[in-house]
Every structure is written in structure tokens, then in C-alpha cells.
PDB file of C-alpha atoms in Angstrom:
ATOM      1  CA  UNK A   1      13.948 -45.169   8.829  1.00 53.00           C
ATOM      2  CA  UNK A   2      11.472 -47.707  10.131  1.00 81.00           C
ATOM      3  CA  UNK A   3      10.126 -48.779   6.764  1.00 94.00           C
ATOM      4  CA  UNK A   4      10.740 -48.654   3.031  1.00 97.00           C
ATOM      5  CA  UNK A   5      10.513 -45.109   1.740  1.00 97.00           C
ATOM      6  CA  UNK A   6       9.727 -44.186  -1.856  1.00 98.00           C
ATOM      7  CA  UNK A   7       9.804 -40.805  -3.534  1.00 97.00           C
ATOM      8  CA  UNK A   8       8.078 -39.053  -5.062  1.00 97.00           C
ATOM      9  CA  UNK A   9       4.711 -40.437  -3.978  1.00 97.00           C
ATOM     10  CA  UNK A  10       3.123 -39.034  -7.123  1.00 97.00           C
ATOM     11  CA  UNK A  11       4.646 -38.003 -10.423  1.00 97.00           C
ATOM     12  CA  UNK A  12       2.867 -36.517 -13.416  1.00 97.00           C
ATOM     13  CA  UNK A  13       4.933 -35.926 -16.515  1.00 96.00           C
ATOM     14  CA  UNK A  14       4.611 -35.467 -20.229  1.00 96.00           C
ATOM     15  CA  UNK A  15       5.153 -38.253 -22.697  1.00 97.00           C
ATOM     16  CA  UNK A  16       8.761 -38.390 -23.819  1.00 97.00           C
ATOM     17  CA  UNK A  17      10.263 -37.055 -20.595  1.00 97.00           C
ATOM     18  CA  UNK A  18      12.619 -39.066 -18.387  1.00 98.00           C
ATOM     19  CA  UNK A  19      11.645 -39.893 -14.798  1.00 98.00           C
ATOM     20  CA  UNK A  20      13.633 -41.135 -11.836  1.00 98.00           C
ATOM     21  CA  UNK A  21      12.017 -42.995  -8.970  1.00 98.00           C
ATOM     22  CA  UNK A  22      13.790 -43.471  -5.673  1.00 98.00           C
ATOM     23  CA  UNK A  23      13.632 -46.238  -3.075  1.00 98.00           C
ATOM     24  CA  UNK A  24      15.201 -46.146   0.379  1.00 97.00           C
ATOM     25  CA  UNK A  25      15.067 -49.680   1.820  1.00 96.00           C
ATOM     26  CA  UNK A  26      15.062 -50.815   5.434  1.00 96.00           C
ATOM     27  CA  UNK A  27      18.550 -50.533   6.867  1.00 93.00           C
ATOM     28  CA  UNK A  28      20.377 -53.862   6.748  1.00 92.00           C
ATOM     29  CA  UNK A  29      18.199 -55.399   4.042  1.00 94.00           C
ATOM     30  CA  UNK A  30      20.427 -56.853   1.341  1.00 92.00           C
ATOM     31  CA  UNK A  31      17.690 -57.647  -1.173  1.00 93.00           C
ATOM     32  CA  UNK A  32      15.722 -54.953  -2.969  1.00 94.00           C
ATOM     33  CA  UNK A  33      12.940 -55.397  -5.534  1.00 94.00           C
ATOM     34  CA  UNK A  34      11.060 -53.203  -7.995  1.00 96.00           C
ATOM     35  CA  UNK A  35       7.527 -54.009  -9.138  1.00 96.00           C
ATOM     36  CA  UNK A  36       4.912 -52.343 -11.284  1.00 96.00           C
ATOM     37  CA  UNK A  37       1.202 -52.537 -10.480  1.00 95.00           C
ATOM     38  CA  UNK A  38      -1.514 -51.420 -12.848  1.00 91.00           C
ATOM     39  CA  UNK A  39      -5.043 -50.746 -11.606  1.00 84.00           C
ATOM     40  CA  UNK A  40      -6.723 -53.956 -10.445  1.00 77.00           C
ATOM     41  CA  UNK A  41      -3.742 -56.059 -11.449  1.00 82.00           C
ATOM     42  CA  UNK A  42      -1.189 -58.102  -9.602  1.00 85.00           C
ATOM     43  CA  UNK A  43       2.389 -57.062  -9.157  1.00 92.00           C
ATOM     44  CA  UNK A  44       4.631 -57.298 -12.206  1.00 92.00           C
ATOM     45  CA  UNK A  45       8.221 -58.080 -11.255  1.00 91.00           C
ATOM     46  CA  UNK A  46      10.762 -55.721 -12.812  1.00 94.00           C
ATOM     47  CA  UNK A  47      14.156 -56.324 -11.207  1.00 93.00           C
ATOM     48  CA  UNK A  48      15.820 -57.325  -7.966  1.00 92.00           C
ATOM     49  CA  UNK A  49      19.148 -56.482  -6.366  1.00 92.00           C
ATOM     50  CA  UNK A  50      21.244 -58.610  -4.072  1.00 90.00           C
ATOM     51  CA  UNK A  51      23.571 -56.026  -2.608  1.00 89.00           C
ATOM     52  CA  UNK A  52      24.452 -53.723  -5.500  1.00 89.00           C
ATOM     53  CA  UNK A  53      24.194 -56.472  -8.089  1.00 90.00           C
ATOM     54  CA  UNK A  54      21.150 -57.139 -10.302  1.00 89.00           C
ATOM     55  CA  UNK A  55      21.508 -60.780 -11.450  1.00 83.00           C
ATOM     56  CA  UNK A  56      18.328 -60.785 -13.526  1.00 82.00           C
ATOM     57  CA  UNK A  57      17.170 -57.818 -15.585  1.00 84.00           C
ATOM     58  CA  UNK A  58      14.809 -59.788 -17.815  1.00 83.00           C
ATOM     59  CA  UNK A  59      11.711 -58.365 -16.115  1.00 89.00           C
ATOM     60  CA  UNK A  60      12.412 -54.827 -17.284  1.00 94.00           C
ATOM     61  CA  UNK A  61       9.748 -54.074 -19.942  1.00 93.00           C
ATOM     62  CA  UNK A  62      12.080 -52.381 -22.417  1.00 94.00           C
ATOM     63  CA  UNK A  63      15.525 -50.842 -22.750  1.00 95.00           C
ATOM     64  CA  UNK A  64      13.985 -47.520 -21.675  1.00 97.00           C
ATOM     65  CA  UNK A  65      13.945 -48.911 -18.122  1.00 97.00           C
ATOM     66  CA  UNK A  66      17.067 -49.110 -16.001  1.00 97.00           C
ATOM     67  CA  UNK A  67      17.813 -49.420 -12.319  1.00 97.00           C
ATOM     68  CA  UNK A  68      20.786 -49.097 -10.073  1.00 95.00           C
ATOM     69  CA  UNK A  69      21.608 -49.519  -6.437  1.00 95.00           C
ATOM     70  CA  UNK A  70      24.546 -47.913  -4.718  1.00 89.00           C
ATOM     71  CA  UNK A  71      26.189 -48.619  -1.384  1.00 87.00           C
ATOM     72  CA  UNK A  72      23.868 -51.569  -0.858  1.00 84.00           C
ATOM     73  CA  UNK A  73      21.152 -49.101   0.058  1.00 92.00           C
ATOM     74  CA  UNK A  74      19.252 -46.565  -2.051  1.00 96.00           C
ATOM     75  CA  UNK A  75      18.000 -47.627  -5.456  1.00 97.00           C
ATOM     76  CA  UNK A  76      16.745 -45.604  -8.396  1.00 98.00           C
ATOM     77  CA  UNK A  77      14.529 -46.777 -11.230  1.00 98.00           C
ATOM     78  CA  UNK A  78      14.843 -44.629 -14.341  1.00 98.00           C
ATOM     79  CA  UNK A  79      12.399 -44.581 -17.214  1.00 98.00           C
ATOM     80  CA  UNK A  80      13.596 -42.772 -20.322  1.00 98.00           C
ATOM     81  CA  UNK A  81      11.338 -41.315 -23.009  1.00 98.00           C
ATOM     82  CA  UNK A  82       8.210 -42.169 -21.057  1.00 97.00           C
ATOM     83  CA  UNK A  83       5.160 -43.549 -22.853  1.00 97.00           C
ATOM     84  CA  UNK A  84       1.543 -43.522 -21.729  1.00 95.00           C
ATOM     85  CA  UNK A  85       1.640 -47.276 -21.112  1.00 95.00           C
ATOM     86  CA  UNK A  86       4.257 -46.631 -18.425  1.00 97.00           C
ATOM     87  CA  UNK A  87       1.522 -45.126 -16.232  1.00 97.00           C
ATOM     88  CA  UNK A  88       1.214 -47.337 -13.141  1.00 97.00           C
ATOM     89  CA  UNK A  89       2.181 -47.557  -9.495  1.00 97.00           C
ATOM     90  CA  UNK A  90       5.829 -48.497  -9.059  1.00 98.00           C
ATOM     91  CA  UNK A  91       6.461 -50.379  -5.829  1.00 98.00           C
ATOM     92  CA  UNK A  92       9.754 -51.052  -4.124  1.00 98.00           C
ATOM     93  CA  UNK A  93      10.317 -53.743  -1.515  1.00 97.00           C
ATOM     94  CA  UNK A  94      13.262 -54.918   0.537  1.00 96.00           C
ATOM     95  CA  UNK A  95      14.008 -58.033   2.542  1.00 94.00           C
ATOM     96  CA  UNK A  96      16.757 -59.214   4.859  1.00 92.00           C
ATOM     97  CA  UNK A  97      17.800 -61.696   2.188  1.00 85.00           C
ATOM     98  CA  UNK A  98      16.271 -63.320  -0.875  1.00 79.00           C
ATOM     99  CA  UNK A  99      14.336 -65.936   1.072  1.00 78.00           C
ATOM    100  CA  UNK A 100      12.660 -63.610   3.554  1.00 87.00           C
ATOM    101  CA  UNK A 101       9.255 -61.887   3.299  1.00 92.00           C
ATOM    102  CA  UNK A 102       9.304 -58.550   1.530  1.00 95.00           C
ATOM    103  CA  UNK A 103       8.576 -55.169   3.088  1.00 96.00           C
ATOM    104  CA  UNK A 104       7.008 -52.685   0.711  1.00 97.00           C
ATOM    105  CA  UNK A 105       6.947 -48.942   0.364  1.00 97.00           C
ATOM    106  CA  UNK A 106       3.699 -47.245  -0.590  1.00 96.00           C
ATOM    107  CA  UNK A 107       4.817 -46.752  -4.160  1.00 97.00           C
ATOM    108  CA  UNK A 108       5.159 -43.956  -6.688  1.00 98.00           C
ATOM    109  CA  UNK A 109       2.031 -43.305  -8.728  1.00 97.00           C
ATOM    110  CA  UNK A 110       3.292 -42.363 -12.185  1.00 98.00           C
ATOM    111  CA  UNK A 111       0.980 -40.693 -14.674  1.00 97.00           C
ATOM    112  CA  UNK A 112       2.136 -39.972 -18.217  1.00 96.00           C
ATOM    113  CA  UNK A 113       0.100 -37.337 -20.032  1.00 94.00           C
TER     114      UNK A 113
ATOM    115  CA  UNK B   1       5.400 -70.543 -16.963  1.00 74.00           C
ATOM    116  CA  UNK B   2       3.848 -70.537 -13.526  1.00 80.00           C
ATOM    117  CA  UNK B   3       0.511 -68.744 -13.174  1.00 86.00           C
ATOM    118  CA  UNK B   4      -1.458 -67.860 -10.082  1.00 90.00           C
ATOM    119  CA  UNK B   5      -5.222 -67.612 -10.025  1.00 92.00           C
ATOM    120  CA  UNK B   6      -7.146 -65.787  -7.365  1.00 94.00           C
ATOM    121  CA  UNK B   7     -10.854 -65.095  -7.476  1.00 86.00           C
ATOM    122  CA  UNK B   8     -11.161 -61.721  -9.162  1.00 81.00           C
ATOM    123  CA  UNK B   9     -14.645 -61.124  -7.790  1.00 88.00           C
ATOM    124  CA  UNK B  10     -14.973 -59.384  -4.452  1.00 93.00           C
ATOM    125  CA  UNK B  11     -15.837 -61.602  -1.514  1.00 95.00           C
ATOM    126  CA  UNK B  12     -18.543 -60.253   0.785  1.00 96.00           C
ATOM    127  CA  UNK B  13     -18.641 -61.746   4.287  1.00 96.00           C
ATOM    128  CA  UNK B  14     -20.745 -60.909   7.317  1.00 97.00           C
ATOM    129  CA  UNK B  15     -18.808 -59.695  10.349  1.00 97.00           C
ATOM    130  CA  UNK B  16     -17.993 -62.524  12.721  1.00 97.00           C
ATOM    131  CA  UNK B  17     -17.978 -65.205  10.032  1.00 98.00           C
ATOM    132  CA  UNK B  18     -14.943 -66.966   8.575  1.00 98.00           C
ATOM    133  CA  UNK B  19     -13.623 -65.622   5.284  1.00 97.00           C
ATOM    134  CA  UNK B  20     -11.861 -68.112   2.994  1.00 97.00           C
ATOM    135  CA  UNK B  21      -9.778 -66.970   0.038  1.00 97.00           C
ATOM    136  CA  UNK B  22      -8.337 -69.275  -2.616  1.00 97.00           C
ATOM    137  CA  UNK B  23      -5.032 -69.244  -4.464  1.00 96.00           C
ATOM    138  CA  UNK B  24      -4.460 -71.783  -7.244  1.00 95.00           C
ATOM    139  CA  UNK B  25      -1.256 -72.262  -9.199  1.00 92.00           C
ATOM    140  CA  UNK B  26      -0.736 -74.073 -12.451  1.00 89.00           C
ATOM    141  CA  UNK B  27       2.630 -75.758 -12.605  1.00 83.00           C
ATOM    142  CA  UNK B  28       5.176 -77.083 -10.152  1.00 77.00           C
ATOM    143  CA  UNK B  29       4.733 -76.669  -6.426  1.00 77.00           C
ATOM    144  CA  UNK B  30       6.850 -73.805  -5.116  1.00 80.00           C
ATOM    145  CA  UNK B  31       9.210 -74.099  -2.171  1.00 80.00           C
ATOM    146  CA  UNK B  32       6.977 -71.672  -0.317  1.00 87.00           C
ATOM    147  CA  UNK B  33       3.977 -69.467  -0.761  1.00 91.00           C
ATOM    148  CA  UNK B  34       3.229 -66.127   0.868  1.00 94.00           C
ATOM    149  CA  UNK B  35       0.095 -64.141   1.622  1.00 97.00           C
ATOM    150  CA  UNK B  36      -0.003 -60.350   1.767  1.00 97.00           C
ATOM    151  CA  UNK B  37      -2.644 -57.756   2.510  1.00 98.00           C
ATOM    152  CA  UNK B  38      -2.947 -54.557   0.468  1.00 96.00           C
ATOM    153  CA  UNK B  39      -5.037 -51.540   1.391  1.00 96.00           C
ATOM    154  CA  UNK B  40      -5.951 -48.872  -1.220  1.00 93.00           C
ATOM    155  CA  UNK B  41      -3.021 -46.587  -1.995  1.00 92.00           C
ATOM    156  CA  UNK B  42      -0.606 -48.629   0.122  1.00 95.00           C
ATOM    157  CA  UNK B  43       2.020 -51.256  -0.548  1.00 96.00           C
ATOM    158  CA  UNK B  44       1.368 -54.910   0.320  1.00 96.00           C
ATOM    159  CA  UNK B  45       1.995 -56.035   3.889  1.00 97.00           C
ATOM    160  CA  UNK B  46       3.307 -59.518   4.599  1.00 97.00           C
ATOM    161  CA  UNK B  47       0.995 -61.798   6.610  1.00 97.00           C
ATOM    162  CA  UNK B  48       2.068 -65.440   6.458  1.00 96.00           C
ATOM    163  CA  UNK B  49       4.519 -67.754   4.724  1.00 94.00           C
ATOM    164  CA  UNK B  50       3.937 -71.486   4.317  1.00 93.00           C
ATOM    165  CA  UNK B  51       6.480 -73.986   3.029  1.00 90.00           C
ATOM    166  CA  UNK B  52       5.724 -76.949   0.755  1.00 86.00           C
ATOM    167  CA  UNK B  53       6.290 -79.429   3.569  1.00 88.00           C
ATOM    168  CA  UNK B  54       3.832 -77.625   5.867  1.00 91.00           C
ATOM    169  CA  UNK B  55       0.140 -78.370   5.663  1.00 88.00           C
ATOM    170  CA  UNK B  56      -1.040 -75.492   7.785  1.00 95.00           C
ATOM    171  CA  UNK B  57       0.198 -72.278   9.412  1.00 96.00           C
ATOM    172  CA  UNK B  58      -1.602 -70.095  11.943  1.00 96.00           C
ATOM    173  CA  UNK B  59      -1.191 -66.576  13.254  1.00 96.00           C
ATOM    174  CA  UNK B  60      -3.835 -65.206  15.590  1.00 96.00           C
ATOM    175  CA  UNK B  61      -7.102 -65.213  13.557  1.00 97.00           C
ATOM    176  CA  UNK B  62      -5.321 -66.150  10.331  1.00 98.00           C
ATOM    177  CA  UNK B  63      -4.777 -69.643   8.969  1.00 98.00           C
ATOM    178  CA  UNK B  64      -3.127 -70.734   5.721  1.00 98.00           C
ATOM    179  CA  UNK B  65      -3.173 -74.207   4.200  1.00 96.00           C
ATOM    180  CA  UNK B  66      -1.074 -75.558   1.352  1.00 93.00           C
ATOM    181  CA  UNK B  67      -2.206 -78.587  -0.687  1.00 91.00           C
ATOM    182  CA  UNK B  68       0.444 -79.537  -3.251  1.00 88.00           C
ATOM    183  CA  UNK B  69      -1.832 -82.240  -4.712  1.00 90.00           C
ATOM    184  CA  UNK B  70      -4.586 -79.746  -5.496  1.00 92.00           C
ATOM    185  CA  UNK B  71      -2.003 -77.014  -6.264  1.00 91.00           C
ATOM    186  CA  UNK B  72      -3.909 -74.738  -3.955  1.00 93.00           C
ATOM    187  CA  UNK B  73      -3.529 -72.569  -0.881  1.00 94.00           C
ATOM    188  CA  UNK B  74      -6.443 -71.420   1.239  1.00 97.00           C
ATOM    189  CA  UNK B  75      -6.330 -68.340   3.457  1.00 97.00           C
ATOM    190  CA  UNK B  76      -8.817 -68.143   6.315  1.00 98.00           C
ATOM    191  CA  UNK B  77      -9.738 -65.234   8.571  1.00 98.00           C
ATOM    192  CA  UNK B  78     -11.854 -66.330  11.521  1.00 98.00           C
ATOM    193  CA  UNK B  79     -14.150 -63.994  13.477  1.00 98.00           C
ATOM    194  CA  UNK B  80     -13.817 -61.480  10.631  1.00 97.00           C
ATOM    195  CA  UNK B  81     -14.008 -57.753  11.342  1.00 97.00           C
ATOM    196  CA  UNK B  82     -14.690 -54.751   9.075  1.00 97.00           C
ATOM    197  CA  UNK B  83     -11.028 -53.780   9.592  1.00 98.00           C
ATOM    198  CA  UNK B  84     -10.084 -56.985   7.754  1.00 98.00           C
ATOM    199  CA  UNK B  85     -11.535 -55.502   4.548  1.00 98.00           C
ATOM    200  CA  UNK B  86      -8.696 -55.242   2.029  1.00 97.00           C
ATOM    201  CA  UNK B  87      -7.262 -56.973  -1.018  1.00 96.00           C
ATOM    202  CA  UNK B  88      -5.368 -60.161  -0.242  1.00 97.00           C
ATOM    203  CA  UNK B  89      -2.550 -61.269  -2.521  1.00 96.00           C
ATOM    204  CA  UNK B  90      -0.831 -64.597  -2.726  1.00 95.00           C
ATOM    205  CA  UNK B  91       2.651 -64.972  -4.121  1.00 93.00           C
ATOM    206  CA  UNK B  92       4.892 -67.930  -4.775  1.00 90.00           C
ATOM    207  CA  UNK B  93       8.600 -68.121  -5.298  1.00 83.00           C
ATOM    208  CA  UNK B  94      10.146 -69.026  -8.603  1.00 76.00           C
ATOM    209  CA  UNK B  95      13.432 -70.889  -8.801  1.00 68.00           C
ATOM    210  CA  UNK B  96      15.321 -67.650  -9.466  1.00 66.00           C
ATOM    211  CA  UNK B  97      14.027 -66.011  -6.266  1.00 70.00           C
ATOM    212  CA  UNK B  98      11.369 -63.986  -8.025  1.00 78.00           C
ATOM    213  CA  UNK B  99       7.920 -63.877  -6.510  1.00 84.00           C
ATOM    214  CA  UNK B 100       5.035 -64.505  -8.904  1.00 88.00           C
ATOM    215  CA  UNK B 101       1.932 -62.656  -7.728  1.00 91.00           C
ATOM    216  CA  UNK B 102      -1.760 -63.247  -8.056  1.00 92.00           C
ATOM    217  CA  UNK B 103      -4.016 -60.307  -8.908  1.00 92.00           C
ATOM    218  CA  UNK B 104      -5.591 -60.495  -5.450  1.00 94.00           C
ATOM    219  CA  UNK B 105      -9.069 -60.948  -4.057  1.00 96.00           C
ATOM    220  CA  UNK B 106     -10.928 -58.006  -2.553  1.00 96.00           C
ATOM    221  CA  UNK B 107     -12.503 -58.930   0.771  1.00 97.00           C
ATOM    222  CA  UNK B 108     -15.371 -56.864   2.160  1.00 97.00           C
ATOM    223  CA  UNK B 109     -16.529 -57.519   5.719  1.00 98.00           C
ATOM    224  CA  UNK B 110     -19.980 -56.115   6.348  1.00 96.00           C
ATOM    225  CA  UNK B 111     -20.932 -54.975   9.881  1.00 93.00           C
TER     226      UNK B 111
END
């Protein structure tokens, strides 16, 4: 597609459930990033991929968060046993390589009841 | 660790005037700094990148400056229009390729 695509756009789930968020980056972009944005806040870095590899996972808030990327393309961010503090907008971005400006999707708005 | 400070208060500017937004950082000067625009419910959109050895960068009505002595970048929109109303984010690169983001400044251009 022309831009970064994220799905679902909105997700409401009960506390304790697992959720999976998907990101489809721009074709040919080797770098992919996940961020979290709470209302009125800046972007909190979670993880980045160079190809299928995630060199730095230290931004993930807890071991309930995991991410993978397959085929150098689609990425999924999984949150297990969701908590209310996980409620936020989760943004995905991709770039041609690590030094290039990032192109963002419109995010998944996650609400934990 | 590096911190970015952007004015958290909304900036109200009359249409046609120049809007100036400030981004201050606390520690070492980054290799480059980026500015993005974010509209409600949308992801950020890249506007300009300026490197540490560049004093100024322009793109149409946009201008960015980078002062490593003051540890500050200024973002200017000349001849501002209501369509320029949005939140503007600055971000700088860390040594491990991460971008550190400011919380953004909301700009409101009044007709």
C-alpha cells in the first residue's frame, strides 16, 4: 500500500485478555518501530526492528509485551494479560533505513475495561 | 538521559503571522533533530530534519534552526494559515537509533 497500515484502528477489551496489534509497513522499508502514546503525551519508544531482528527490546514496558516481524514486512505487537494502564494509542512507523525519517500509521486505540 | 522540552501550553497565533515553536534538549547534541506534525487521531507526519552541522533548513513556509550552544531548535511557520493548526513534535536521535520525542506543542492559527 501507499502508507503504513495498522489494524485494528480501535480495540476495546477486558482486563486480563491478550491483544494482538498489527502493522503493515511501507514496502521496501527495512526499519520498523512501535511506539505508545498516552493522551497529551509524547511518543514512548517500545521497540524497533531492522529487518526481522529487534536489537533492543529494553523499551518494552514489561514481559507481557512482545513483538515480532516476519519476512521483513508485517509486524505484530502482542500484549498478554492486559492491564488498564496499557490503555493508549499504539503507533507503528517504518523508514527506509534507521537514519531516515519515519512514516507513521494512524495507530490502534486500545482501551482496557 | 536525554530529555526534550517543548512548551506544553497551546500557542495561539493570528493568521498571516509567523509562528515560532521551541524545542530544548538537556544533554549532548544529537546528530540530527526532526520535526513532525500530528493532527488529532492521526499518526505524526515528518516535516523537516536538521543535522548538527546545519544552522538552518527551509522548506516552503517552514524553517528550522539548530543551536547546539543553546541546546535548542526553533521551528518557524511563516504566513501561517488555519490549516497549519496541529500539534508539532520534535524528536532527536539517540546513539542507538532510537528517537526521543517531545510531548509536542499545540498550535492554533486564528482566522
